[in-house]
Coordinates of C-alpha atoms in Angstrom, one line a residue:
M1022 CA 78.0 34.1 81.2
T1023 CA 79.5 35.7 78.0
L1024 CA 81.1 39.1 78.2
G1025 CA 78.4 40.6 76.1
H1026 CA 75.6 39.2 78.4
A1027 CA 77.5 40.4 81.5
F1028 CA 77.8 43.9 80.0
E1029 CA 74.1 44.0 79.2
T1030 CA 73.2 42.9 82.7
I1031 CA 75.5 45.4 84.3
L1032 CA 74.1 48.2 82.1
E1033 CA 70.5 47.2 82.8
T1034 CA 71.1 47.1 86.5
Y1035 CA 72.9 50.4 86.5
Q1036 CA 70.1 52.2 84.7
T1037 CA 67.6 51.0 87.3
K1038 CA 69.6 52.0 90.4
D1039 CA 70.3 55.3 92.0
S1040 CA 73.7 54.7 93.5
V1041 CA 76.7 56.1 91.5
L1042 CA 78.6 53.0 92.9
Q1043 CA 76.3 50.6 91.2
L1044 CA 78.3 50.2 88.0
M1045 CA 81.5 49.4 89.9
W1046 CA 79.7 47.1 92.3
D1047 CA 78.0 45.2 89.5
Y1048 CA 81.3 44.6 87.7
V1049 CA 83.0 43.1 90.7
R1050 CA 80.0 41.2 91.9
L1051 CA 79.4 39.5 88.5
N1052 CA 83.1 38.9 87.6
H1053 CA 84.7 38.2 91.0
S1054 CA 81.9 36.8 93.1
E1055 CA 83.7 33.7 94.3
T1056 CA 86.6 35.8 95.6
L1057 CA 84.4 38.4 97.3
R1058 CA 82.2 35.7 98.9
S1059 CA 85.1 33.9 100.5
P1060 CA 85.5 34.4 104.3
L1061 CA 89.2 34.8 103.6
F1062 CA 88.8 37.9 101.5
P1063 CA 88.5 40.5 104.3
V1064 CA 91.6 39.0 106.0
I1065 CA 93.6 39.1 102.8
L1066 CA 92.4 42.6 102.1
T1067 CA 93.4 44.0 105.4
V1068 CA 96.7 42.2 105.7
A1069 CA 97.7 43.2 102.1
S1070 CA 96.5 46.8 102.8
Y1071 CA 98.6 47.0 105.9
F1072 CA 101.9 46.1 104.3
V1073 CA 101.3 48.1 101.2
L1074 CA 100.4 51.2 103.2
C1075 CA 103.5 50.8 105.4
L1076 CA 105.9 50.8 102.5
P1077 CA 106.0 54.6 101.8
Y1078 CA 106.7 55.3 105.4
L1079 CA 109.2 52.5 105.6
A1080 CA 111.1 54.1 102.7
C1081 CA 111.0 57.4 104.6
D1082 CA 112.4 55.7 107.7
I1083 CA 115.2 53.9 105.8
M1084 CA 116.3 57.0 103.9
G1085 CA 116.1 59.2 107.0
K1086 CA 118.0 62.5 106.7
K1087 CA 119.0 61.6 103.1
W1088 CA 115.6 63.0 102.2
P1089 CA 115.6 66.4 103.9
A1090 CA 112.4 67.4 102.1
I1091 CA 110.6 64.5 103.8
N1092 CA 112.6 64.4 107.0
R1093 CA 111.5 67.9 107.9
Y1094 CA 108.1 66.5 108.6
K1095 CA 109.4 64.0 111.1
I1096 CA 107.8 64.6 114.5
Q1097 CA 110.8 63.5 116.5
P1098 CA 113.6 63.9 113.9
D1099 CA 116.3 62.8 116.3
K1100 CA 114.7 59.4 116.9
M1101 CA 114.8 57.4 113.7
P1102 CA 113.9 53.7 113.9
T1103 CA 116.9 51.4 113.6
T1104 CA 117.2 48.3 111.5
A1105 CA 116.8 46.2 114.7
M1106 CA 113.6 48.0 115.6
L1107 CA 112.1 47.5 112.1
L1108 CA 113.0 43.8 112.1
H1109 CA 111.6 43.3 115.6
C1110 CA 108.2 44.9 114.7
S1111 CA 108.1 43.0 111.4
G1112 CA 108.8 39.7 113.3
V1113 CA 106.0 40.4 115.9
T1114 CA 103.6 41.2 113.1
L1115 CA 104.4 38.1 111.1
Y1116 CA 104.3 35.9 114.2
N1117 CA 100.8 37.2 115.1
H1118 CA 99.5 36.7 111.6
V1119 CA 100.9 33.2 111.1
L1120 CA 99.9 31.9 114.5
L1121 CA 96.6 33.8 115.1
V1122 CA 95.1 35.6 112.1
F1123 CA 95.5 33.0 109.3
P1124 CA 94.5 30.0 111.5
A1125 CA 91.4 31.9 112.6
A1126 CA 90.7 32.8 108.9
V1127 CA 91.1 29.3 107.7
A1128 CA 88.8 28.0 110.5
Q1129 CA 86.2 30.5 109.6
W1130 CA 86.6 29.5 105.9
M1131 CA 85.9 25.9 106.8
W1132 CA 82.8 26.3 108.9
R1133 CA 81.3 29.6 107.6
P1134 CA 79.2 29.5 104.4
S1135 CA 80.1 31.9 101.6
I1136 CA 78.7 35.4 102.0
P1137 CA 75.8 36.3 99.7
L1138 CA 76.4 39.5 97.7
P1139 CA 73.5 42.0 97.6
E1140 CA 72.5 43.2 94.1
R1141 CA 72.1 46.8 95.2
A1142 CA 75.1 49.0 95.9
P1143 CA 75.2 51.4 98.8
T1144 CA 74.4 55.0 98.1
L1145 CA 77.2 57.5 98.6
L1146 CA 75.6 58.7 101.8
E1147 CA 75.3 55.1 103.1
F1148 CA 78.9 54.4 102.0
A1149 CA 80.4 57.5 103.6
G1150 CA 78.2 57.4 106.7
G1151 CA 78.9 53.7 107.2
V1152 CA 82.7 54.2 107.1
T1153 CA 82.5 57.2 109.4
G1154 CA 80.1 55.5 111.8
N1155 CA 82.4 52.5 112.1
L1156 CA 85.4 54.7 112.8
L1157 CA 83.6 56.5 115.5
L1158 CA 82.3 53.3 117.1
F1159 CA 85.8 51.8 117.1
D1160 CA 87.2 55.0 118.5
F1161 CA 85.0 54.7 121.5
Q1162 CA 85.6 50.9 122.0
Y1163 CA 89.4 51.3 121.8
F1164 CA 89.4 54.3 124.0
I1165 CA 87.8 52.3 126.8
W1166 CA 90.1 49.3 126.2
H1167 CA 93.2 51.5 125.9
F1168 CA 92.3 53.5 129.1
L1169 CA 91.8 50.3 131.1
H1170 CA 95.0 48.7 129.8
H1171 CA 97.0 51.7 131.0
K1172 CA 95.3 52.2 134.3
I1173 CA 95.3 48.5 135.4
R1174 CA 99.0 47.6 135.7
W1175 CA 98.5 43.8 135.2
L1176 CA 96.7 44.5 131.9
Y1177 CA 99.4 46.9 130.8
V1178 CA 102.3 44.7 131.6
T1179 CA 100.7 41.5 130.3
F1180 CA 99.1 42.7 127.1
H1181 CA 99.9 46.3 126.1
A1182 CA 103.5 47.1 127.2
I1183 CA 105.0 45.6 124.0
H1184 CA 103.3 48.4 122.0
H1185 CA 105.2 51.0 124.1
N1186 CA 108.7 49.7 123.5
Y1187 CA 109.3 52.8 121.4
A1188 CA 108.7 56.4 122.5
A1189 CA 108.8 57.6 118.9
P1190 CA 106.3 55.5 116.9
F1191 CA 106.9 54.4 113.2
A1192 CA 104.7 52.7 110.7
L1193 CA 105.8 49.1 111.3
A1194 CA 105.1 49.6 115.0
T1195 CA 101.4 49.9 114.3
Q1196 CA 100.8 46.1 114.6
C1197 CA 103.6 45.5 117.1
L1198 CA 100.9 44.2 119.5
S1199 CA 100.2 41.3 121.8
G1200 CA 98.0 38.6 120.4
W1201 CA 95.2 39.6 122.8
E1202 CA 95.2 43.2 121.5
L1203 CA 95.3 42.1 117.9
V1204 CA 92.4 39.7 118.4
T1205 CA 90.4 42.4 120.2
V1206 CA 91.0 45.0 117.4
G1207 CA 90.1 42.4 114.8
F1208 CA 87.0 41.4 116.6
W1209 CA 85.7 45.0 116.7
T1210 CA 86.6 45.6 113.1
T1211 CA 84.6 42.5 112.1
L1212 CA 81.7 43.0 114.4
N1213 CA 81.0 46.7 114.1
P1214 CA 79.9 46.7 110.4
I1215 CA 77.5 43.9 111.3
L1216 CA 76.1 45.9 114.2
L1217 CA 75.7 48.9 112.0
R1218 CA 74.2 46.7 109.2
C1219 CA 76.6 48.0 106.6
H1220 CA 76.8 46.9 103.0
L1221 CA 79.7 44.7 102.2
L1222 CA 81.3 47.3 100.0
T1223 CA 81.1 49.8 102.9
T1224 CA 82.5 47.2 105.3
W1225 CA 85.6 46.5 103.1
M1226 CA 86.2 50.2 102.6
F1227 CA 86.0 50.8 106.4
M1228 CA 88.6 48.0 106.9
V1229 CA 91.0 49.6 104.4
V1230 CA 90.4 53.2 105.8
H1231 CA 90.9 51.9 109.3
V1232 CA 94.2 50.3 108.4
Y1233 CA 95.3 53.5 106.7
V1234 CA 94.5 55.8 109.6
S1235 CA 96.1 53.4 112.0
V1236 CA 99.3 53.3 110.0
E1237 CA 99.2 57.1 109.6
D1238 CA 98.7 57.6 113.4
H1239 CA 101.9 55.6 114.0
C1240 CA 103.9 56.8 111.1
G1241 CA 105.9 59.5 113.0
Y1242 CA 105.4 62.1 110.3
D1243 CA 103.0 65.0 110.2
F1244 CA 102.7 65.6 106.5
P1245 CA 100.5 68.4 105.0
W1246 CA 98.1 65.8 103.8
S1247 CA 97.7 64.1 107.1
M1248 CA 94.0 63.5 108.1
S1249 CA 94.5 65.8 111.2
R1250 CA 95.3 68.7 108.8
L1251 CA 92.5 67.9 106.4
I1252 CA 89.7 67.5 109.0
P1253 CA 89.0 71.0 110.6
F1254 CA 88.3 72.1 114.2
G1255 CA 90.7 69.7 115.8
V1256 CA 88.3 66.8 116.0
Y1257 CA 90.8 64.4 114.6
G1258 CA 94.1 63.8 116.3
G1259 CA 96.3 62.0 113.8
P1260 CA 100.0 61.2 114.1
S1261 CA 101.0 64.2 116.3
K1262 CA 98.3 63.3 118.9
H1263 CA 99.3 59.7 119.0
D1264 CA 103.0 60.6 119.1
V1265 CA 102.3 62.5 122.3
H1266 CA 100.7 59.4 123.7
H1267 CA 103.9 57.4 123.2
Q1268 CA 105.8 60.2 125.0
K1269 CA 103.2 60.7 127.7
P1270 CA 101.4 57.3 128.0
N1271 CA 98.6 58.4 130.3
T1272 CA 97.2 60.8 127.8
N1273 CA 95.5 60.7 124.4
F1274 CA 94.0 57.2 124.6
A1275 CA 91.6 57.5 121.7
P1276 CA 93.1 56.1 118.5
H1277 CA 91.8 58.6 116.0
F1278 CA 89.5 61.4 117.2
S1279 CA 89.9 63.9 120.1
H1280 CA 86.5 64.2 121.7
W1281 CA 86.7 61.2 124.2
D1282 CA 90.0 62.4 125.6
K1283 CA 88.7 65.9 126.0
L1284 CA 85.5 64.6 127.7
F1285 CA 87.4 62.4 130.2
G1286 CA 90.2 64.8 130.9
T1287 CA 93.0 62.7 129.3
H1288 CA 93.7 65.0 126.3
A1289 CA 97.2 66.4 126.0
E1290 CA 97.9 69.2 123.7
F1291 CA 100.1 68.6 120.8
S1292 CA 101.7 70.8 118.2
F1293 CA 102.1 69.9 114.6
A1294 CA 105.6 69.1 113.3
K1295 CA 107.5 72.3 112.6
T1296 CA 108.7 72.7 109.0
K1297 CA 111.3 75.0 107.7

């Protein structure tokens, strides 16, 4: 397909569709279809997003009190991650990805056919609603999983205790998980968009947003632009809420939102980081 013909096809399709995302979707669909259809693409997308999104917080952790304008937003300013802690979490993350994530992705790539790309882009309502719906569904699933893995001692010691090595979470601790927990989280992240019948573009955006909010929840900083400050009425917990969970492990089990903990009586009040 020549560039001119591709442009004409994109323009013609865009003019006949309602979604404002159609032009962008047509461009990536027509020019990068082989990459997007690969079963490896979602894995590469999420892994790359994770390490890229950790970098700004990693810089804050390394600089520490040398950046007072940033450090004042640290939730537990007297507990900065050490080099050993950062290396440990990086090692666990790489170990899990090398031995679990990438072999599973390669196996999937070998037996699963390429994914067909729909011609129609999602509407903005479908796009935003799909991302929000997936976050809410995952929040419920992980709340139940998380609650059980704290209440049943064998589950906690065997699978979840590694994530609570640090009472003051930091970005690289986000995926400092046992293999079982990582597989479970990955399973829901993959399955939920299928259950909700989401467009592929919506699915990929959910994966990136989910990585972002997970990293933010563990970052240890309560910045003015944190999701918990942007979403009103206290429905979203964010880093301060999850920081309390690492200090009081039998509270605040939901990963993102606050309603399940309030309904089940496991909600612990948290205050935003005080700034001077």
